[in-house]
PDB file of C-alpha atoms in Angstrom:
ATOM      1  CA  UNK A   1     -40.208 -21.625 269.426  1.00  0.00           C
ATOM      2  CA  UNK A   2     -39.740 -23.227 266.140  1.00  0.00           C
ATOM      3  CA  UNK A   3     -41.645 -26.816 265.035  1.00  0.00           C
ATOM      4  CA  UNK A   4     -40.384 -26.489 261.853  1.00  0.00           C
ATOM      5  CA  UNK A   5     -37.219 -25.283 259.816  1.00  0.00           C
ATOM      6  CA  UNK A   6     -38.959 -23.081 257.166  1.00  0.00           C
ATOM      7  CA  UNK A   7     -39.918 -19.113 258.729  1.00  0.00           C
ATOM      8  CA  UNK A   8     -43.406 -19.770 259.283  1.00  0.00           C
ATOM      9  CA  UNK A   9     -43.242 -23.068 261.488  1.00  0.00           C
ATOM     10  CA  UNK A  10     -42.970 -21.089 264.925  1.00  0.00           C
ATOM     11  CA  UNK A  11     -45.028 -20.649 268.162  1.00  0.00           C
ATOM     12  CA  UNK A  12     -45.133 -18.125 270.001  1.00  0.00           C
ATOM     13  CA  UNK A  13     -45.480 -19.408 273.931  1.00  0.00           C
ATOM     14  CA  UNK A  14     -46.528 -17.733 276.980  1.00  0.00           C
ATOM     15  CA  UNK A  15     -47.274 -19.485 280.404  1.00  0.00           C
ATOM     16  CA  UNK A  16     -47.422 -17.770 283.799  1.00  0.00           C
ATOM     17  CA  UNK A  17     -44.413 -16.796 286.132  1.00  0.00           C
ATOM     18  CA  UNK A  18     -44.561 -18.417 289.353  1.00  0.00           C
ATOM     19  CA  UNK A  19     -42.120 -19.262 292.296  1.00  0.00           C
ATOM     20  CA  UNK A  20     -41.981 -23.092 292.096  1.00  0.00           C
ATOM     21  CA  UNK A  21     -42.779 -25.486 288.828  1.00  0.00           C
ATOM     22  CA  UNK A  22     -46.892 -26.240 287.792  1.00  0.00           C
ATOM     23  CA  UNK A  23     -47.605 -28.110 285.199  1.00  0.00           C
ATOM     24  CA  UNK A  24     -50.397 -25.914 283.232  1.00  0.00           C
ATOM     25  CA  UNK A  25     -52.383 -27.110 280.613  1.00  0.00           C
ATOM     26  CA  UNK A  26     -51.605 -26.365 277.393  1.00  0.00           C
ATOM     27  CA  UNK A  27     -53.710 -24.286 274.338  1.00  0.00           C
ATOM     28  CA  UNK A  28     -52.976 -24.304 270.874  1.00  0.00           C
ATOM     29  CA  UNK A  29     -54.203 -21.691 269.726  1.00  0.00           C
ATOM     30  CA  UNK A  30     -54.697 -21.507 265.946  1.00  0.00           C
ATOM     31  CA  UNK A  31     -55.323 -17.752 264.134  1.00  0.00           C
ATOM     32  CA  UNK A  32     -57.745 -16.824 261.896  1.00  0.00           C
ATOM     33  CA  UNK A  33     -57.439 -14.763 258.990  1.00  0.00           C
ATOM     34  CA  UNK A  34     -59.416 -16.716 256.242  1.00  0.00           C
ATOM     35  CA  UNK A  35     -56.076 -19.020 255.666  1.00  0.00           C
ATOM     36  CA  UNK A  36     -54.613 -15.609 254.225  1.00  0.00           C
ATOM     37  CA  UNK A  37     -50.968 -14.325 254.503  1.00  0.00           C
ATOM     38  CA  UNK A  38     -51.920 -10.805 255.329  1.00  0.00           C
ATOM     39  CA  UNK A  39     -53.564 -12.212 258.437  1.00  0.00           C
ATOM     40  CA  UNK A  40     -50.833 -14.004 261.112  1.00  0.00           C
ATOM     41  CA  UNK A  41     -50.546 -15.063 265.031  1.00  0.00           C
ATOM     42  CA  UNK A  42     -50.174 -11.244 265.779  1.00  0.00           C
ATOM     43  CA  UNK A  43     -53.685 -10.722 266.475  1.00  0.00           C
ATOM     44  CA  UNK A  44     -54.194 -13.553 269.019  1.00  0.00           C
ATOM     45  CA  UNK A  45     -51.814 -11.858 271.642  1.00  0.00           C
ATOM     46  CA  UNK A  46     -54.459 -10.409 273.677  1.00  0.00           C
ATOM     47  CA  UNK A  47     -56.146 -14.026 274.014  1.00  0.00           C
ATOM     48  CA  UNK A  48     -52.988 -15.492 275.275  1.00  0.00           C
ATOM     49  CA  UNK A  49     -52.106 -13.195 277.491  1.00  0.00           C
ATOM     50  CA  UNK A  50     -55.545 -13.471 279.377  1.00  0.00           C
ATOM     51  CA  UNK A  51     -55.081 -17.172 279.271  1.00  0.00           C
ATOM     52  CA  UNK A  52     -51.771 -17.421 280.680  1.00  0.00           C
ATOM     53  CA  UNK A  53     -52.866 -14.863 283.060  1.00  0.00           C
ATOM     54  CA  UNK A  54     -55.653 -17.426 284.390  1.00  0.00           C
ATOM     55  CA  UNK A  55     -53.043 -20.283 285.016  1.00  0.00           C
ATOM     56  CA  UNK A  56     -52.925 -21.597 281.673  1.00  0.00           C
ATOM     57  CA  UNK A  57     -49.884 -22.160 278.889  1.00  0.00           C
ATOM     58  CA  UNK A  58     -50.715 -20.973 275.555  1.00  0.00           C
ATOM     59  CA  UNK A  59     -49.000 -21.476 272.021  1.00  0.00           C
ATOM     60  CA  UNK A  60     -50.143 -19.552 269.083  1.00  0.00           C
ATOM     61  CA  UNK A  61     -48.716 -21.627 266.123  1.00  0.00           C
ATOM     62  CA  UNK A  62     -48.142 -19.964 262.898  1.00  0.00           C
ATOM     63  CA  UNK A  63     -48.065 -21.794 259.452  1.00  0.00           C
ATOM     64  CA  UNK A  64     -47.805 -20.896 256.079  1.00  0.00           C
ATOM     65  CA  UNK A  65     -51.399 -19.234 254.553  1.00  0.00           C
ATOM     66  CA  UNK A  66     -52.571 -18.113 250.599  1.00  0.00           C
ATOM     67  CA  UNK A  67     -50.378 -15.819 249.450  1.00  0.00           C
ATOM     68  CA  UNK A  68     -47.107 -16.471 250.206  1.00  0.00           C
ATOM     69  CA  UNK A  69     -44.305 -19.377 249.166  1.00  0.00           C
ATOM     70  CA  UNK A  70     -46.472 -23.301 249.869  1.00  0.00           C
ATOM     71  CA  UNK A  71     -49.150 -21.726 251.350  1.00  0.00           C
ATOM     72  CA  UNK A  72     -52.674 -23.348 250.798  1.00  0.00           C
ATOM     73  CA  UNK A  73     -52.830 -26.679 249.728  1.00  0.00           C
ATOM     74  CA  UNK A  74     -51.833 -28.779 250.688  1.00  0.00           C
ATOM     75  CA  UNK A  75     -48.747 -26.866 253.249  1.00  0.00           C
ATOM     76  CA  UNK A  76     -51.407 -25.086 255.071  1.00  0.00           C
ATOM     77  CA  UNK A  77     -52.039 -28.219 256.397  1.00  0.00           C
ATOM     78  CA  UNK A  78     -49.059 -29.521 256.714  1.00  0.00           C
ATOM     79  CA  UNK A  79     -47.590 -26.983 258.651  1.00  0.00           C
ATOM     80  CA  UNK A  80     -50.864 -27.290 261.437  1.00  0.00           C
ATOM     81  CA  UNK A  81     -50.868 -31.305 261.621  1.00  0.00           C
ATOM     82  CA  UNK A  82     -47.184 -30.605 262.358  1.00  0.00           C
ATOM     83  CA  UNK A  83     -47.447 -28.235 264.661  1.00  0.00           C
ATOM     84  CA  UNK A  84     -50.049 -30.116 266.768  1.00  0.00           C
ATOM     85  CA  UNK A  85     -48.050 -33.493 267.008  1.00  0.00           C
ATOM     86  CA  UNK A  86     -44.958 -31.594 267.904  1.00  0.00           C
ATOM     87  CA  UNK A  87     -45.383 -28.234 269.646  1.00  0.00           C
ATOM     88  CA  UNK A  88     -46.862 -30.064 273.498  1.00  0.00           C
ATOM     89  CA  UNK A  89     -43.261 -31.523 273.769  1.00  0.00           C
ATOM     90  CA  UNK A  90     -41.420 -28.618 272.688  1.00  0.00           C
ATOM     91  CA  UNK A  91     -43.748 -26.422 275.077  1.00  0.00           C
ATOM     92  CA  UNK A  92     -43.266 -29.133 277.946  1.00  0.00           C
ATOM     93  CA  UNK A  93     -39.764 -28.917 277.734  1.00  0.00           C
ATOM     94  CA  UNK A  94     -39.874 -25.197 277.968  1.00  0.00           C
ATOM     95  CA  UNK A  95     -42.513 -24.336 280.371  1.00  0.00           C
ATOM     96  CA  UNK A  96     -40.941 -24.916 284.031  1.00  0.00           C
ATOM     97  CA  UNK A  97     -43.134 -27.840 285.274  1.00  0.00           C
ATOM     98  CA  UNK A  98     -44.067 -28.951 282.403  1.00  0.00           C
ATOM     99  CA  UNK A  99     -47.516 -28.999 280.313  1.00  0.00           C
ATOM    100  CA  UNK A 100     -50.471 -31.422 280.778  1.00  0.00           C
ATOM    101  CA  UNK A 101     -53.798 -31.881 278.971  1.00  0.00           C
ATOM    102  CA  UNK A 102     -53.357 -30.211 275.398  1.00  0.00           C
ATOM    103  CA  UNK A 103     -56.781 -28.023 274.129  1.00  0.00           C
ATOM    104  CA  UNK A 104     -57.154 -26.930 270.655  1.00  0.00           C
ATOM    105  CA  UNK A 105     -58.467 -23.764 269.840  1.00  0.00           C
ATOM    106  CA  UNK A 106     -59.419 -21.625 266.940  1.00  0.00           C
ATOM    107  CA  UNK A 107     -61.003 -18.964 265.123  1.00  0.00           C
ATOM    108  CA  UNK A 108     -62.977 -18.749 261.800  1.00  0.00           C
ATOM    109  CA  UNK A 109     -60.573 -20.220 259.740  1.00  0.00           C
ATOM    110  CA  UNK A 110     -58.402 -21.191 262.397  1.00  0.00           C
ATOM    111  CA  UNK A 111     -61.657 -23.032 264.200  1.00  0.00           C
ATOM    112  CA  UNK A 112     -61.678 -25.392 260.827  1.00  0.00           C
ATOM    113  CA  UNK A 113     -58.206 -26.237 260.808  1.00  0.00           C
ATOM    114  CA  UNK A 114     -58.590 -27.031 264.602  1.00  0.00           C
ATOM    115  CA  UNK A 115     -61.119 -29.303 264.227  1.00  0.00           C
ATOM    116  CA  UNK A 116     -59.694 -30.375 260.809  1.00  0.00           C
ATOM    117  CA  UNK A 117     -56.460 -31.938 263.171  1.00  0.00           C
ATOM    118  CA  UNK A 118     -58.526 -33.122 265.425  1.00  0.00           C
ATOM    119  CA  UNK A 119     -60.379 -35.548 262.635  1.00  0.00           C
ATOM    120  CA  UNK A 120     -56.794 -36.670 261.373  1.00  0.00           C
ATOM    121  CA  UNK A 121     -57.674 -40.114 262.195  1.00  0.00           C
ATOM    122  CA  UNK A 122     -60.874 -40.339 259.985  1.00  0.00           C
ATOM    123  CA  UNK A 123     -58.456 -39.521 256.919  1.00  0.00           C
ATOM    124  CA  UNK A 124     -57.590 -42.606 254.890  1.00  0.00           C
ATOM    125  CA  UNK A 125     -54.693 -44.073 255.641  1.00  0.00           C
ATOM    126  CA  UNK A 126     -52.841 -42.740 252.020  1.00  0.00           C
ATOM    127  CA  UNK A 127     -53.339 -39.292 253.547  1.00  0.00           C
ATOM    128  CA  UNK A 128     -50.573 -37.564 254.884  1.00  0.00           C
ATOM    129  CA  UNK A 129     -51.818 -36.694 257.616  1.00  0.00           C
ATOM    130  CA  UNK A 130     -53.590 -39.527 258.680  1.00  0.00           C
ATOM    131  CA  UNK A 131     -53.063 -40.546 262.331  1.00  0.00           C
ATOM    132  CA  UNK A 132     -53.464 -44.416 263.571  1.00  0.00           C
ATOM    133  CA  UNK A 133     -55.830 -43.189 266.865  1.00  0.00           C
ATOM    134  CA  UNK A 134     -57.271 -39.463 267.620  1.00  0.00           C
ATOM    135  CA  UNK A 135     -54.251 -37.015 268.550  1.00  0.00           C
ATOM    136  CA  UNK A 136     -53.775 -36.803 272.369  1.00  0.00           C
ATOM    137  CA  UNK A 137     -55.965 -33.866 273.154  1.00  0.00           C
ATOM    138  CA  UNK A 138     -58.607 -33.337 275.210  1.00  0.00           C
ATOM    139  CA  UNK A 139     -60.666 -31.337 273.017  1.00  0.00           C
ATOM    140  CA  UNK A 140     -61.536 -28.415 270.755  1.00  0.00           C
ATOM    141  CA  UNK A 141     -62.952 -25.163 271.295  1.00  0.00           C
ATOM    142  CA  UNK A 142     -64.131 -23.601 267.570  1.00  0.00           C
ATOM    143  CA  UNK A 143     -64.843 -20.056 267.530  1.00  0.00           C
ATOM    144  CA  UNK A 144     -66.756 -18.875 264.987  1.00  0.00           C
ATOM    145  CA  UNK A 145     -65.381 -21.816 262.842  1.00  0.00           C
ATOM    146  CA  UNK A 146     -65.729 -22.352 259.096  1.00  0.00           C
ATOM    147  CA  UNK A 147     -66.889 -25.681 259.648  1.00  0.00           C
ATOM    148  CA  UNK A 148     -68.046 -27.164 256.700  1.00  0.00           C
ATOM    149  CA  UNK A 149     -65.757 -26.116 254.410  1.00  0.00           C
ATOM    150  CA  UNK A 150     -67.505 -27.186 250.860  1.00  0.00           C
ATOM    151  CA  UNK A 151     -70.351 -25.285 252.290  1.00  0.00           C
ATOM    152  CA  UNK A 152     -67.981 -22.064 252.444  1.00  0.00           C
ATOM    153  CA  UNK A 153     -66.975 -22.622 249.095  1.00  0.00           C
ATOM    154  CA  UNK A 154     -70.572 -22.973 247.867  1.00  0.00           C
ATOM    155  CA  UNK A 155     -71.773 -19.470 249.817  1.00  0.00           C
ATOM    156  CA  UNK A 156     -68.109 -18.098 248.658  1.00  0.00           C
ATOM    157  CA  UNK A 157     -67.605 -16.294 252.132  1.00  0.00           C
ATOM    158  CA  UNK A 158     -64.590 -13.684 251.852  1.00  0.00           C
ATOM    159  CA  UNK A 159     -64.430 -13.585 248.508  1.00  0.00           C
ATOM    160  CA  UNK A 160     -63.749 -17.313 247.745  1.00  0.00           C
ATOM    161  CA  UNK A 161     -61.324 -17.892 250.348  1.00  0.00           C
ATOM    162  CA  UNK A 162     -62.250 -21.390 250.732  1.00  0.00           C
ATOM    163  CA  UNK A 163     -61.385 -22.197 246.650  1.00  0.00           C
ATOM    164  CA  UNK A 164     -58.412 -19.978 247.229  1.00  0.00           C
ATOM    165  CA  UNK A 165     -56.817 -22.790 250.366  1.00  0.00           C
ATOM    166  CA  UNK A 166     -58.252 -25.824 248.179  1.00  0.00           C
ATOM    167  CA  UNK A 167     -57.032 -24.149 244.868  1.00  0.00           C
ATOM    168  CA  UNK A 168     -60.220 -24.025 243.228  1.00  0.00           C
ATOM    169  CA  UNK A 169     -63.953 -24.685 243.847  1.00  0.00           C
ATOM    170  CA  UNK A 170     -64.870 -27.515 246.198  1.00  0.00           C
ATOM    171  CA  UNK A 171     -67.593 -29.383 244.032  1.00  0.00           C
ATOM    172  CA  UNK A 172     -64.739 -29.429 241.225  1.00  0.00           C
ATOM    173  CA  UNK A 173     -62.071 -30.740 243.627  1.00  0.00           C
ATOM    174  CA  UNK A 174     -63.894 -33.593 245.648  1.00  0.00           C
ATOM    175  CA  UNK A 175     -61.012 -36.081 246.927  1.00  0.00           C
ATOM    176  CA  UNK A 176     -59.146 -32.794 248.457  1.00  0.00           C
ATOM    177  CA  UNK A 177     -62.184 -31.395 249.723  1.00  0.00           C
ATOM    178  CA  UNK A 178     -63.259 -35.261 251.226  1.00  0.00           C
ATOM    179  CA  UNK A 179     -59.282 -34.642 252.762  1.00  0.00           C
ATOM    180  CA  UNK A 180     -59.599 -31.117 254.104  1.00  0.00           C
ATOM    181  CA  UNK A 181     -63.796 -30.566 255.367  1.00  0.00           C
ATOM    182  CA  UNK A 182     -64.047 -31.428 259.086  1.00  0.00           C
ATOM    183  CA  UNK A 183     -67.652 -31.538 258.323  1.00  0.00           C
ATOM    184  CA  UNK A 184     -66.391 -34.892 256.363  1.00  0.00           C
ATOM    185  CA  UNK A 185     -64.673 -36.404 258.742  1.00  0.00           C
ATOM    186  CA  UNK A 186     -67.000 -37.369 261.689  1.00  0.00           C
ATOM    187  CA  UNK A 187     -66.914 -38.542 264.041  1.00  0.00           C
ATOM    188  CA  UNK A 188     -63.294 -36.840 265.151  1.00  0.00           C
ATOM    189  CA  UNK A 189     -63.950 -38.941 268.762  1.00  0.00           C
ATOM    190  CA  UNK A 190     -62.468 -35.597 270.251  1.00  0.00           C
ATOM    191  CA  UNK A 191     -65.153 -33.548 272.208  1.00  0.00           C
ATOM    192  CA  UNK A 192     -65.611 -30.227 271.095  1.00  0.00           C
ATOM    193  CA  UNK A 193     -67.539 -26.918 272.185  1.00  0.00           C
ATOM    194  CA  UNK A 194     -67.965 -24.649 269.391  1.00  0.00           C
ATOM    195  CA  UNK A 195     -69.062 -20.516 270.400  1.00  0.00           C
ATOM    196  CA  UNK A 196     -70.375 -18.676 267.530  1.00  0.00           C
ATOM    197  CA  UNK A 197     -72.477 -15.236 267.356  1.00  0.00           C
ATOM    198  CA  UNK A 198     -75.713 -15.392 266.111  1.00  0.00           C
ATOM    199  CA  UNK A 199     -74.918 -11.517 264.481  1.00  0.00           C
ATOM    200  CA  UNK A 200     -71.579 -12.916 262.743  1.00  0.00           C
ATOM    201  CA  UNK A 201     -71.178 -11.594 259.347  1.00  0.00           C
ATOM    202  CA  UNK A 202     -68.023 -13.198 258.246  1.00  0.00           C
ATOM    203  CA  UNK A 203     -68.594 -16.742 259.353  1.00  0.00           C
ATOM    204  CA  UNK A 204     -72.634 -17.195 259.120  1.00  0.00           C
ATOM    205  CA  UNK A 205     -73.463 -19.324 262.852  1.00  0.00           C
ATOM    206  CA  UNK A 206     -75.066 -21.621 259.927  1.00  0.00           C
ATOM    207  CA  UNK A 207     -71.653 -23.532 260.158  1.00  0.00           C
ATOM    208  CA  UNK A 208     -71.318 -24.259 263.304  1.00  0.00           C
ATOM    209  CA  UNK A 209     -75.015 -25.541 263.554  1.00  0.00           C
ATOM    210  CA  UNK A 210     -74.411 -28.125 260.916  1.00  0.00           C
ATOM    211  CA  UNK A 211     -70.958 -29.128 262.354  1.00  0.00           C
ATOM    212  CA  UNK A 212     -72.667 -29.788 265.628  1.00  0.00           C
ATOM    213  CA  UNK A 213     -75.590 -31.696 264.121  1.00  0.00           C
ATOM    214  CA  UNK A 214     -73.490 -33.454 262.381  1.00  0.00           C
ATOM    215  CA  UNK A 215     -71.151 -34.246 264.907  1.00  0.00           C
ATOM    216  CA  UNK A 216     -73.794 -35.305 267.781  1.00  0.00           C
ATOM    217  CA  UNK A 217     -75.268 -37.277 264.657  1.00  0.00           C
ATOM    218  CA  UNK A 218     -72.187 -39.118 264.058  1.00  0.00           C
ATOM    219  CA  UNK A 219     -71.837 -40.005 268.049  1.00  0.00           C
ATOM    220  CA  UNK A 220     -69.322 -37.053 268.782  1.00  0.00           C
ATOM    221  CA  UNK A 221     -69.296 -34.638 272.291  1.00  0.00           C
ATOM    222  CA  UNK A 222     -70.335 -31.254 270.640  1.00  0.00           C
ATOM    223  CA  UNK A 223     -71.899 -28.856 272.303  1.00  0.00           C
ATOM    224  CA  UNK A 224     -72.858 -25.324 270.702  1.00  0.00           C
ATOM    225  CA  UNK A 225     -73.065 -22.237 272.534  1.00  0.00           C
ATOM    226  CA  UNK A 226     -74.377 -19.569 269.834  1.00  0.00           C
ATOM    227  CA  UNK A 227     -74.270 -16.362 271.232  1.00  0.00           C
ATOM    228  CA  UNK A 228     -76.880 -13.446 270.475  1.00  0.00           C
ATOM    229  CA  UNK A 229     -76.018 -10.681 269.241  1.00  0.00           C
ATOM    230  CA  UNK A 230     -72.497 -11.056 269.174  1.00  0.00           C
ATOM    231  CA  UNK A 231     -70.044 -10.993 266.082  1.00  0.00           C
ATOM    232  CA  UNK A 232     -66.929 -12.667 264.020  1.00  0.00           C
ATOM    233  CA  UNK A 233     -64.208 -10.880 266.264  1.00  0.00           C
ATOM    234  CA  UNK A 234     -65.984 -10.580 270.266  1.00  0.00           C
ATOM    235  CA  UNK A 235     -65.276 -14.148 270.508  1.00  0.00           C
ATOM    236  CA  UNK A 236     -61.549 -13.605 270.607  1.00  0.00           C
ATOM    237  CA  UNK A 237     -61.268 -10.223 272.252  1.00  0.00           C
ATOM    238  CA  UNK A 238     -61.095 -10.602 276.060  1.00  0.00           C
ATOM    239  CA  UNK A 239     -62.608  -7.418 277.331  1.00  0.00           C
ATOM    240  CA  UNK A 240     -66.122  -8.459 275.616  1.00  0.00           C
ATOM    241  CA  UNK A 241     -68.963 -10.043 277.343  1.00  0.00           C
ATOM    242  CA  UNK A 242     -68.278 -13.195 274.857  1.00  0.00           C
ATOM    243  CA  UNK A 243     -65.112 -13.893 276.272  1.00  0.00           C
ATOM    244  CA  UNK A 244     -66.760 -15.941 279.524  1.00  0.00           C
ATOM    245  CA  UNK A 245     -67.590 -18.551 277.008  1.00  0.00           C
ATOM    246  CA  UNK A 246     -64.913 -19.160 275.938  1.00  0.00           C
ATOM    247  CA  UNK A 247     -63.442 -19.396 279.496  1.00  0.00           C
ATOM    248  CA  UNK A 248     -66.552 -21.619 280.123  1.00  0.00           C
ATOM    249  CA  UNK A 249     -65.777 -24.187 276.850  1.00  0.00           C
ATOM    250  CA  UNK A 250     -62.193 -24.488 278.330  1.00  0.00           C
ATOM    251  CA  UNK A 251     -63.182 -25.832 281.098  1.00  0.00           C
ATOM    252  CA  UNK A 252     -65.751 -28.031 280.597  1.00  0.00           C
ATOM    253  CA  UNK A 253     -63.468 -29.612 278.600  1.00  0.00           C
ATOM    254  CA  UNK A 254     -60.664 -30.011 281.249  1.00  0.00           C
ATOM    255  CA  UNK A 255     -62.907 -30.855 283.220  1.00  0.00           C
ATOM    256  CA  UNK A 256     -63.429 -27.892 285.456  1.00  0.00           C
ATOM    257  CA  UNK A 257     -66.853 -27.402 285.053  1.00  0.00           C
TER     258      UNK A 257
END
C-alpha cells in the first residue's frame, strides 16, 4: 500500500487469514541496510511472515535511502515520520477488523530511525517533523539499533554511513545531528526494549547500552536485553534462537507479558 505518491513511499502489509474480523495489532517494521539504497524492505519478509503467522499485522514501510533520488537528508526522514503518522489508518482500513495498538520496530539502521520517530516530540517545534505529544504507539522494539548516531559517525561504522545520511561528519553538522540522534532526544516518553548481540560486528552492543542509560537516565521505559553470543543479522531471522526475544519485547510491550 502506498503512504506516499513518489515509488518508494509503500508498505508492504501482511496480517493473518481468518474466518470472522480481529482486530490485530499492528508492527511497523522499519529495514535496515545502513540507510543505503542497495539495501530495501525485501529482506524483512521472513520477519513478517512469522509475525502475522502469530496473530499479528505487520507493515514493512519502505522510504527513500543514500543513493538514490532525495535519499538521506533530510527525505530519509521524511519519508519514515510519514509513514508512521499515516500507514495505522491505511492498514486499519485494509486489514478486515481493523488494527489496534501500533509497535515500532527496527533493525540497525532501521532501529535508529524507529526510535528517531518515536522522539518526534522532543524536536523543536521549527522541525519538520516535530509532533505536539508522542505519536500514538505503544512502543519500540530496536534491534541491534544505531542508537547514538554522532557516536556512529565518530567510530565511522560501515564505512561512514552515518556522514553519508547526515551529508557529512556529525561534529561538523551539529543542528542536523541535534535533529536526527535519538540519543539527543530523550526522553521519547515511548517505552522501548532494545535486543542487541553482544558478538555484533556491524552495530557494536556499545549503542544500545548508552541509548538505554541514557534513556532510563532521562526517566524513559527501556529495557535492554543484550544477547551473548549472537550477531547483527540473528536478531531478525526467525529460525535463530534470538528470535524469542524479540517475540518476548513484543509483548511486554502490549502488554502480554
Amino acid at each position: 500500500m502506498a503512504y506516499g505518491r513518489l515509488p518508494d513511499q509503500v508498505a508492504d502489509l501482511r496480517f493473518p487469514r481468518g474466518d470472522r474480523p480481529v482486530t490485530r495489532p499492528l508492527v511497523i517494521i522499519v529495514h535496515g541496510g545502513f540507510w543505503r539504497s542497495r539495501f530495501d524492505r525485501a529482506h524483512t519478509g521472513p520477519m513478517a511472515d512469522d509475525l502475522a503467522s502469530r496473530g499479528f499485522a505487520t507493515a514493512a514501510i519502505e522510504y527513500r535511502r543514500v543513493g538514490q533520488d532525495g535519499g538521506g537528508w533530510p527525505d530519509t526522514f521524511d519519508d519514515v515520520a510519514r509513514a508512521v503518522d499515516t500507514v495505522p489508518a491505511l492498514a486499519d482500513e485494509a486489514v478486515p477488523g481493523g488494527v489496534g495498538d501500533v509497535v515500532l520496530l527496527g533493525h540497525s539502521a532501521g532501529g535508529h530511525l524507529a526510535l528517531w520517530a518515536a522522539s518526534r516530540a522532543r524536536l523543536p517545534a521549527s522541525a519538520p517533523w516535530h509532533l505536539p505529544e508522542p505519536p500514538s504507539v505503544r512502543g519500540v522494539v530496536a534491534l541491534a539499533p544505531v542508537a547514538a548516531l554522532a557516536v556512529a559517525s565518530e567510530l565511522g561504522l560501515s564505512d561512514s554511513a552515518a556522514d553519508e545520511l547526515l551529508g557529512g561528519p556529525a561534529a561538523g553538522l551539529p543542528e542536523r545531528t541535534a535533529l536526527a540522534d535519538p540519543s539527543a532526544l530523550l526522553p521519547s516518553s515511548i517505552p522501548s526494549v532494545l535486543v542487541h548481540g553482544s558478538a555484533d560486528d556491524s552495530v557494536p552492543v556499545e549503542q544500545s547500552r548508552a541509548y538505554a542509560q541514557a534513556a532510563r537516565t532521562a526517566g524513559d521505559d527501556c529495557t535492554l536485553t543484550e544477547l551473548p553470543g549472537v550477531g547483527h543479522f540473528a536478531v531478525i531471522d526467525p529460525l535463530t534462537d534470538a528470535w524469542p526475544a524479540v517475540l518476548d519485547a513484543l509483548s511486554r510491550l502490549l502488554g502480554a507479558g
